[in-house]
């Protein structure tokens, strides 16, 4: 049940004459401080200015007509025109009791199911994944999980770079500088070396290398038997290396269609755009002028080659035809913003104006020097080595805090804590912002970290172990949930907010809204734990009530962390 939706609907029905119903509903929000109630309706302030009326008098009129039952009584008027809403304790208890053992966590099917394609990760397959792929991968995975939890149809699409200029460089390197023994021992590492070798020589201005690599790419695209055979030989090794990273991260895809898949469609894309008068020839190339004052969107170069823009248009065409999506999300670095603005404009002109195309931009991971995160040698940090280091750092924390665990269990906990720390450190940021990568901060047992939330979950499990009680036994007893203590009530209200939090995160495409909620929930549980004895409660009825609150909190933490792609453990 989405409490906020119900309250907004009620206030929408009470919108004063002349007011904007949607704006009035949007001004209903969860209270930042419990002394102002559980929710606040602040629409009378803005409406007073618009209508030239006293906001407090408007609030008084709204209070008389708004019907919040059975959730809450009439709101209280505060200050110059705020309306404070406090949920009925009895309703709150019944709503929580209904959540016990509810695998849906209070989420209901959407009024209209949407189809959402999430384009994320999208590495170049011939190179090992590096830290630059982390943000797209974990943000895209989390958004896919959130939309799916809300009941929408999600298509996870890993748009692989398997056909571009990097393969021309690798082919050049293979033909001129390969090490057969190194390739046999580790194909992906050797292919990455050849790519870097070609790239370094091009940067150094070595004569002929860039033209030769470009020629190899052209031969591959033209169907040259040797280059196609090499490409087909390299691809399985490259894909296997990617799969190992994704499996460790717990990331999956529904489709992994590389650029090569769309290659046969590109000529038709250019022809169709030209015939419709959308594209035109300019200086030997075929382009679309989105804005005559700015550089055009090139769809065929002057040498006849196609580019990313052409492939992206073919991809939109294919996705719309195949899945008929309502929304396509591109989880890609903010530096590609101009490309996507042009791409979306061309696609809409082409006729794809009914699908919502969104660039889910994100900032950069920075090192301690506040520059892009790299090794001491200046290389981009490999993602596999980053994950290994995360687990090693987490093992130090686990060894220091959990000496009673068996070595195998410590290894499992370190894996969960290390990977969780890396993901959460990323997802807890506003995605638009850059952030500094800091092991000490992200593995801290307190503060807004995955480790803190995982520990809160484990602490709840320890309560049940100490009491020799199974959570499912408490659920079966269906206890009356008592909320006479402020800490009990504060925890209860937060548990019920999960559905509205997920709706907000989906609408704004920001997983950090979920992390903020989980951190707030864990803090509320900490307060509850300190102030409300559970196993030593004054009565069996109170004990079962508090055990139920513990169970609801643990299940919400576990579910919420899962939406971030993060696991939990019962012991830490």
XYZ file of C-alpha atoms in Angstrom:
572
model
C 0.000 0.000 0.000
C 1.334 3.396 -0.977
C 0.309 5.639 1.933
C 1.539 8.800 0.232
C -0.569 8.088 -2.870
C -3.692 7.707 -0.749
C -3.041 10.935 1.123
C -2.289 12.816 -2.078
C -5.498 11.553 -3.644
C -7.477 12.744 -0.619
C -5.892 16.189 -0.687
C -6.345 16.322 -4.458
C -10.093 15.920 -3.921
C -9.951 18.850 -1.500
C -8.039 21.233 -3.789
C -9.462 24.749 -3.369
C -11.243 26.242 -6.384
C -8.757 27.795 -8.788
C -5.912 25.613 -7.563
C -3.752 23.237 -9.602
C -4.812 19.773 -8.408
C -1.568 18.067 -9.431
C 0.599 20.711 -7.778
C -1.553 20.593 -4.652
C -1.194 16.817 -4.474
C 2.541 17.022 -5.102
C 2.952 19.261 -2.063
C 2.009 16.362 0.244
C 5.206 14.775 1.558
C 6.587 12.713 4.403
C 7.510 14.900 7.376
C 11.170 15.446 8.080
C 10.446 15.659 11.814
C 7.912 13.563 13.753
C 6.800 16.611 15.747
C 5.157 17.864 12.540
C 3.233 14.612 12.110
C 3.906 11.712 9.763
C 3.096 13.662 6.583
C 2.666 17.319 5.686
C 0.514 19.046 3.075
C 2.125 22.367 2.190
C 0.189 23.287 -0.944
C -1.736 26.128 0.688
C 1.420 28.242 0.891
C 2.008 28.365 -2.869
C -1.710 28.471 -3.618
C -2.176 31.468 -1.340
C 0.307 33.443 -3.417
C -1.329 32.341 -6.684
C -4.883 33.179 -5.602
C -3.992 36.184 -3.480
C -5.543 34.594 -0.384
C -4.385 33.980 3.156
C -2.681 30.533 3.240
C -3.888 29.773 6.756
C -7.481 30.472 5.773
C -7.067 28.176 2.754
C -5.613 25.509 5.036
C -8.600 25.857 7.358
C -10.997 25.389 4.428
C -9.068 22.331 3.189
C -9.051 20.830 6.676
C -12.835 20.971 6.806
C -13.405 19.069 3.562
C -10.468 16.661 3.258
C -11.326 13.059 4.140
C -8.303 11.066 5.315
C -10.162 8.187 6.948
C -9.404 5.413 7.741
C -5.697 6.382 7.608
C -5.837 9.558 9.660
C -8.095 12.084 11.323
C -8.409 15.719 10.246
C -4.995 17.320 9.773
C -3.676 19.945 12.172
C -3.012 23.482 10.949
C 0.469 24.728 11.791
C 2.370 27.939 11.151
C 1.230 30.125 8.269
C -0.710 27.362 6.512
C 0.865 23.925 6.844
C -1.363 20.880 7.344
C 0.180 18.136 9.492
C -1.123 14.585 9.154
C -0.722 11.944 11.839
C -1.698 8.385 10.955
C -4.127 6.584 13.241
C -2.224 4.246 15.569
C -4.795 1.469 15.165
C -4.691 1.721 11.361
C -0.897 1.733 11.445
C -0.865 -1.445 13.565
C -3.275 -3.236 11.238
C -1.334 -2.176 8.145
C 1.905 -3.512 9.645
C 0.266 -6.776 10.686
C -0.801 -7.210 7.065
C 2.841 -6.932 5.984
C 4.038 -9.824 8.158
C 5.047 -12.581 5.760
C 4.045 -10.485 2.727
C 6.571 -11.308 -0.002
C 5.375 -8.258 -1.956
C 6.347 -5.941 0.938
C 3.171 -3.921 0.540
C 3.710 -3.320 -3.163
C 0.690 -3.763 -5.400
C 0.404 -4.185 -9.152
C 0.644 -0.882 -11.047
C -2.510 0.610 -12.524
C -0.791 0.495 -15.898
C 2.115 -1.859 -16.469
C 4.891 -0.235 -18.464
C 7.645 -1.798 -20.524
C 11.024 -0.330 -19.680
C 14.229 -1.125 -21.582
C 17.335 -0.458 -19.483
C 20.509 -0.083 -21.560
C 23.440 -0.350 -19.148
C 27.031 -1.514 -18.643
C 27.788 -1.810 -22.400
C 31.553 -2.434 -22.318
C 33.811 -2.919 -25.300
C 34.175 -6.693 -25.326
C 37.798 -6.891 -26.399
C 39.067 -5.084 -23.304
C 38.861 -6.064 -19.621
C 36.198 -4.128 -17.736
C 37.577 -1.290 -15.639
C 36.347 0.998 -12.875
C 34.728 3.266 -15.464
C 32.145 0.528 -16.136
C 31.132 0.239 -12.488
C 28.656 3.107 -12.301
C 26.683 2.198 -15.418
C 26.560 -1.438 -14.330
C 25.367 -0.981 -10.749
C 23.040 1.988 -11.420
C 21.421 0.237 -14.383
C 21.054 -3.026 -12.464
C 19.431 -1.234 -9.520
C 16.986 0.695 -11.694
C 15.994 -2.530 -13.447
C 15.352 -4.175 -10.076
C 13.305 -1.207 -8.840
C 11.071 -1.087 -11.914
C 10.601 -4.849 -11.732
C 9.674 -4.674 -8.037
C 7.029 -2.090 -8.926
C 5.453 -4.596 -11.314
C 6.680 -3.248 -14.635
C 8.048 -5.319 -17.505
C 11.794 -4.760 -17.702
C 14.194 -5.631 -20.523
C 17.839 -5.509 -19.445
C 19.954 -4.831 -22.534
C 23.749 -4.944 -22.549
C 24.592 -3.070 -25.765
C 28.063 -4.516 -26.288
C 30.814 -2.721 -28.174
C 31.894 -5.643 -30.350
C 32.269 -4.042 -33.757
C 33.921 -0.674 -33.505
C 37.353 0.809 -34.096
C 38.850 -1.028 -31.104
C 38.546 -4.269 -33.059
C 40.440 -2.732 -35.946
C 43.264 -1.913 -33.524
C 43.224 -5.456 -32.133
C 43.255 -6.955 -35.617
C 46.204 -4.746 -36.545
C 47.982 -5.784 -33.351
C 47.232 -9.473 -33.965
C 48.734 -9.341 -37.421
C 51.790 -7.322 -36.415
C 52.679 -7.924 -32.761
C 50.855 -10.905 -31.272
C 52.331 -13.282 -28.718
C 50.814 -16.706 -29.434
C 51.920 -18.183 -26.099
C 50.428 -15.258 -24.193
C 47.178 -15.628 -26.112
C 46.963 -19.330 -25.287
C 47.565 -18.598 -21.608
C 45.121 -15.672 -21.292
C 43.348 -14.579 -24.499
C 41.635 -11.477 -23.088
C 44.795 -10.093 -21.488
C 46.734 -10.544 -24.721
C 43.978 -8.924 -26.797
C 43.914 -6.007 -24.341
C 47.694 -5.665 -24.704
C 47.394 -5.537 -28.476
C 44.671 -2.903 -28.230
C 46.789 -0.735 -25.918
C 49.823 -1.193 -28.147
C 47.949 0.057 -31.197
C 46.400 2.885 -29.209
C 49.779 3.984 -27.802
C 51.410 3.958 -31.213
C 48.573 5.993 -32.705
C 48.859 8.526 -29.879
C 52.609 8.672 -30.438
C 51.951 9.551 -34.068
C 53.545 6.422 -35.487
C 53.094 6.642 -39.212
C 50.486 4.411 -40.807
C 49.141 2.638 -37.692
C 45.881 4.580 -37.452
C 45.132 4.169 -41.174
C 46.027 0.477 -41.010
C 43.757 -0.108 -37.989
C 40.939 1.778 -39.717
C 41.440 -0.397 -42.788
C 41.185 -3.557 -40.663
C 37.891 -2.296 -39.228
C 36.563 -1.598 -42.718
C 37.575 -5.085 -43.876
C 35.794 -6.630 -40.874
C 32.605 -4.710 -41.651
C 32.860 -5.599 -45.342
C 32.947 -9.321 -44.542
C 36.639 -10.054 -45.096
C 36.955 -13.830 -44.360
C 40.176 -13.574 -42.342
C 38.991 -10.715 -40.145
C 35.578 -12.292 -39.627
C 37.211 -15.581 -38.622
C 39.471 -13.802 -36.127
C 36.525 -11.825 -34.745
C 34.535 -15.024 -34.235
C 37.544 -16.642 -32.552
C 38.075 -13.743 -30.150
C 34.454 -13.163 -29.142
C 33.798 -16.252 -26.946
C 36.865 -15.499 -24.804
C 35.846 -11.865 -24.440
C 32.263 -12.735 -23.502
C 33.395 -15.353 -20.989
C 35.546 -12.787 -19.201
C 32.593 -10.384 -18.999
C 30.272 -13.107 -17.744
C 32.616 -13.859 -14.835
C 32.478 -10.234 -13.682
C 28.697 -10.035 -14.041
C 28.202 -13.302 -12.184
C 30.282 -12.066 -9.271
C 28.360 -8.799 -9.193
C 25.033 -10.626 -9.393
C 24.106 -8.721 -12.556
C 22.083 -10.342 -15.321
C 20.807 -9.311 -18.744
C 17.842 -10.363 -20.828
C 19.606 -9.573 -24.098
C 23.208 -8.826 -25.019
C 23.075 -7.564 -28.571
C 26.323 -6.058 -29.723
C 26.849 -3.418 -32.379
C 27.509 -6.237 -34.849
C 23.868 -7.349 -34.523
C 22.667 -4.027 -35.930
C 25.246 -3.753 -38.714
C 22.969 -5.254 -41.429
C 20.320 -2.624 -40.610
C 22.447 0.498 -40.960
C 22.178 1.045 -44.724
C 18.379 0.942 -44.478
C 18.430 3.470 -41.615
C 20.381 5.954 -43.708
C 18.257 5.318 -46.799
C 14.983 5.775 -44.900
C 16.101 8.990 -43.217
C 17.290 10.347 -46.558
C 14.097 9.432 -48.410
C 12.007 11.119 -45.743
C 14.035 14.309 -46.140
C 15.321 14.115 -42.566
C 18.926 13.403 -43.566
C 20.949 15.144 -46.256
C 24.400 15.089 -47.754
C 26.934 17.541 -46.383
C 30.620 17.632 -47.319
C 30.416 14.042 -48.571
C 28.766 12.718 -45.400
C 25.085 12.017 -44.703
C 23.880 14.025 -41.717
C 20.836 15.285 -39.863
C 20.804 18.944 -38.845
C 19.103 19.025 -35.459
C 20.100 22.664 -35.130
C 21.574 24.509 -38.123
C 23.687 26.597 -35.771
C 25.406 23.519 -34.360
C 27.349 20.538 -35.682
C 25.101 17.990 -37.450
C 24.370 14.450 -36.347
C 26.418 12.264 -38.701
C 24.901 8.939 -39.770
C 27.319 8.061 -42.574
C 30.827 9.398 -42.808
C 32.347 10.811 -45.963
C 34.322 7.564 -46.425
C 31.042 5.599 -46.427
C 31.466 4.158 -42.914
C 28.659 4.180 -40.374
C 29.129 5.270 -36.765
C 27.668 5.047 -33.251
C 24.847 7.397 -34.190
C 23.683 5.130 -37.001
C 23.852 2.085 -34.751
C 21.962 3.848 -31.969
C 19.152 4.773 -34.366
C 18.940 1.186 -35.617
C 18.844 0.045 -31.983
C 15.893 2.311 -31.187
C 14.086 1.037 -34.273
C 14.710 -2.587 -33.252
C 13.709 -2.086 -29.620
C 10.461 -0.353 -30.501
C 9.580 -3.047 -33.035
C 10.531 -5.916 -30.726
C 9.304 -4.795 -27.287
C 7.141 -1.705 -27.931
C 8.590 -0.041 -24.816
C 7.103 2.918 -23.010
C 10.552 4.020 -21.886
C 14.177 3.369 -22.855
C 16.808 4.285 -20.278
C 20.418 4.835 -21.335
C 22.642 4.558 -18.249
C 25.696 6.269 -19.697
C 28.375 8.732 -18.538
C 27.276 12.388 -18.452
C 29.956 13.250 -21.018
C 27.762 11.630 -23.688
C 24.980 14.131 -22.997
C 25.261 16.029 -26.281
C 25.211 12.802 -28.283
C 21.998 11.647 -26.640
C 20.295 15.005 -27.048
C 20.911 14.809 -30.789
C 20.080 11.109 -30.989
C 16.728 11.556 -29.241
C 15.846 14.566 -31.362
C 16.582 12.650 -34.587
C 14.649 9.596 -33.365
C 11.577 11.697 -32.554
C 11.708 13.396 -35.954
C 11.997 9.936 -37.506
C 8.699 8.968 -35.859
C 9.767 7.448 -32.551
C 8.038 10.116 -30.502
C 5.779 7.870 -28.416
C 8.593 6.199 -26.486
C 10.210 8.108 -23.611
C 13.967 8.199 -24.295
C 15.983 9.062 -21.176
C 19.719 9.573 -20.713
C 20.410 8.456 -17.127
C 23.640 10.392 -16.760
C 26.173 9.909 -13.983
C 29.374 11.514 -12.728
C 32.916 10.197 -12.354
C 34.615 8.071 -9.687
C 37.511 10.083 -8.265
C 40.635 9.110 -6.369
C 41.882 10.782 -3.190
C 43.461 13.495 -5.372
C 39.968 14.222 -6.764
C 41.040 13.143 -10.226
C 39.616 10.134 -12.130
C 40.389 7.000 -10.097
C 43.536 5.316 -11.448
C 46.414 3.130 -10.272
C 49.696 4.657 -9.109
C 51.081 3.842 -12.544
C 48.358 5.994 -14.100
C 46.372 3.109 -15.587
C 42.611 2.859 -15.270
C 41.804 0.503 -12.386
C 40.573 -2.894 -13.637
C 37.138 -3.841 -12.315
C 38.187 -7.386 -11.437
C 41.142 -6.160 -9.385
C 38.919 -3.556 -7.718
C 36.480 -6.261 -6.596
C 39.331 -8.427 -5.336
C 40.678 -5.521 -3.316
C 37.201 -4.757 -1.949
C 36.857 -8.301 -0.631
C 40.402 -8.230 0.801
C 39.696 -4.947 2.607
C 36.392 -6.312 3.891
C 38.176 -9.435 5.170
C 40.308 -7.207 7.417
C 37.154 -5.697 8.895
C 35.483 -9.105 9.319
C 38.582 -10.647 10.926
C 38.787 -7.732 13.345
C 35.127 -7.756 14.321
C 34.037 -11.402 14.018
C 36.783 -13.672 15.414
C 34.158 -16.275 16.405
C 33.231 -17.029 12.782
C 34.766 -20.028 11.012
C 37.282 -19.181 8.227
C 34.876 -20.299 5.487
C 32.109 -18.156 6.939
C 34.445 -15.178 7.220
C 35.324 -15.564 3.536
C 31.624 -15.578 2.624
C 30.913 -12.534 4.800
C 33.925 -10.690 3.347
C 32.646 -11.320 -0.183
C 29.178 -10.014 0.657
C 30.460 -7.036 2.643
C 33.190 -6.090 0.151
C 31.008 -6.170 -2.945
C 28.161 -4.514 -1.057
C 30.455 -1.711 0.066
C 31.573 -0.936 -3.492
C 28.029 -0.950 -4.873
C 26.504 1.046 -2.036
C 29.246 3.689 -2.105
C 28.286 4.310 -5.716
C 24.504 4.032 -5.416
C 24.273 6.201 -2.290
C 25.530 9.190 -4.283
C 23.271 11.398 -6.313
C 24.208 9.791 -9.643
C 24.851 13.158 -11.294
C 27.661 13.877 -8.830
C 31.267 12.750 -8.904
C 32.391 10.923 -5.767
C 35.676 10.069 -4.088
C 36.517 6.375 -3.723
C 37.478 5.793 -0.075
C 37.884 2.257 1.341
C 37.827 3.353 4.975
C 34.616 5.319 4.579
C 32.741 2.730 2.517
C 33.521 -0.141 4.904
C 32.692 1.782 8.076
C 30.419 -0.001 10.550
C 28.562 3.246 11.162
C 27.353 5.965 8.832
C 25.565 5.608 5.521
C 27.283 2.442 4.283
C 26.193 -1.009 3.165
C 28.213 -2.450 6.044
C 26.094 -0.534 8.567
C 22.861 -1.729 6.968
C 24.094 -5.312 6.670
C 25.103 -5.197 10.321
C 21.631 -3.905 11.286
C 20.114 -6.903 9.489
C 22.542 -9.337 11.156
C 21.855 -7.794 14.565
C 18.127 -8.488 14.126
C 18.887 -12.106 13.238
C 20.970 -12.378 16.401
C 17.928 -11.300 18.458
C 15.952 -14.247 17.114
C 18.897 -16.616 17.666
C 19.365 -15.490 21.269
C 15.680 -15.924 21.940
C 15.672 -19.286 20.116
C 12.724 -18.008 18.074
C 12.128 -18.343 14.364
C 10.731 -15.277 12.527
C 8.170 -17.485 10.774
C 6.795 -18.572 14.159
C 6.172 -14.941 15.095
C 4.433 -14.350 11.748
C 2.179 -17.353 12.280
C 1.116 -16.059 15.701
C -0.001 -12.830 13.990
C 0.599 -10.653 17.035
C -1.133 -7.339 17.623
C 1.515 -4.719 16.942
C 1.649 -2.248 19.819
C 2.950 1.236 19.092
C 2.686 3.096 22.369
C 6.397 3.993 22.474
C 7.597 6.772 20.159
C 10.478 4.583 18.910
C 8.051 1.790 18.007
C 5.837 4.184 16.122
C 8.724 5.885 14.355
C 10.009 2.530 13.122
C 6.528 1.435 12.029
C 5.908 4.561 9.942
C 9.216 4.100 8.151
C 8.555 0.448 7.301
C 5.294 1.475 5.624
C 7.016 4.060 3.423
C 8.783 1.538 1.197
C 6.252 1.633 -1.713
C 6.287 5.433 -1.960
C 10.094 5.449 -1.812
C 10.356 3.029 -4.728
C 7.875 5.059 -6.786
C 9.933 8.184 -6.162
C 13.215 6.420 -7.030
C 11.686 5.136 -10.285
C 10.249 8.521 -11.204
C 13.527 10.338 -10.577
C 15.733 7.429 -11.742
C 17.851 7.739 -8.597
C 18.776 4.675 -6.517
C 20.186 6.977 -3.810
C 16.581 7.657 -2.781
C 16.436 3.988 -1.745
C 19.786 4.133 0.083
C 18.699 7.233 2.013
C 15.496 5.457 3.030
C 17.317 2.316 4.179
C 19.805 4.373 6.201
C 16.938 6.225 7.866
C 15.190 2.902 8.565
C 18.338 1.418 10.104
C 18.771 4.504 12.297
C 15.141 4.234 13.433
C 15.748 0.593 14.295
C 18.867 1.528 16.269
C 16.804 3.976 18.328
C 14.097 1.341 18.821
C 16.687 -1.274 19.839
C 18.198 1.039 22.461
C 14.911 2.211 23.932
C 12.601 -0.809 23.599
C 13.709 -4.151 25.135
C 12.675 -6.987 22.850
C 13.434 -10.352 24.463
C 13.098 -8.816 27.924
C 9.906 -6.896 27.165
C 7.477 -6.477 30.059
C 4.968 -8.972 28.643
C 4.724 -11.788 26.114
C 2.327 -9.669 24.076
C 4.807 -6.766 23.965
C 7.673 -9.141 23.172
C 5.837 -10.639 20.183
C 4.895 -7.164 18.991
C 8.515 -6.020 19.086
C 9.732 -9.222 17.485
C 7.265 -8.564 14.669
C 8.702 -5.052 14.258
C 12.195 -6.560 14.172
C 11.144 -9.053 11.508
C 9.458 -6.382 9.376
C 12.557 -4.190 9.602
C 14.903 -7.042 8.681
C 12.785 -8.089 5.704
C 12.563 -4.482 4.493
C 16.325 -4.015 4.817
C 16.973 -7.280 2.982
C 14.514 -6.456 0.213
C 15.758 -2.882 -0.134
C 19.400 -3.959 -0.310
C 18.464 -6.581 -2.890
C 17.055 -3.760 -5.044
C 20.576 -2.329 -4.942
C 22.078 -5.702 -5.894
C 23.475 -6.171 -2.374
C 23.263 -9.361 -0.292
C 22.946 -9.783 3.479
C 24.331 -12.371 5.902
C 22.848 -13.607 9.172
C 26.106 -13.226 11.122
C 28.700 -10.473 11.016
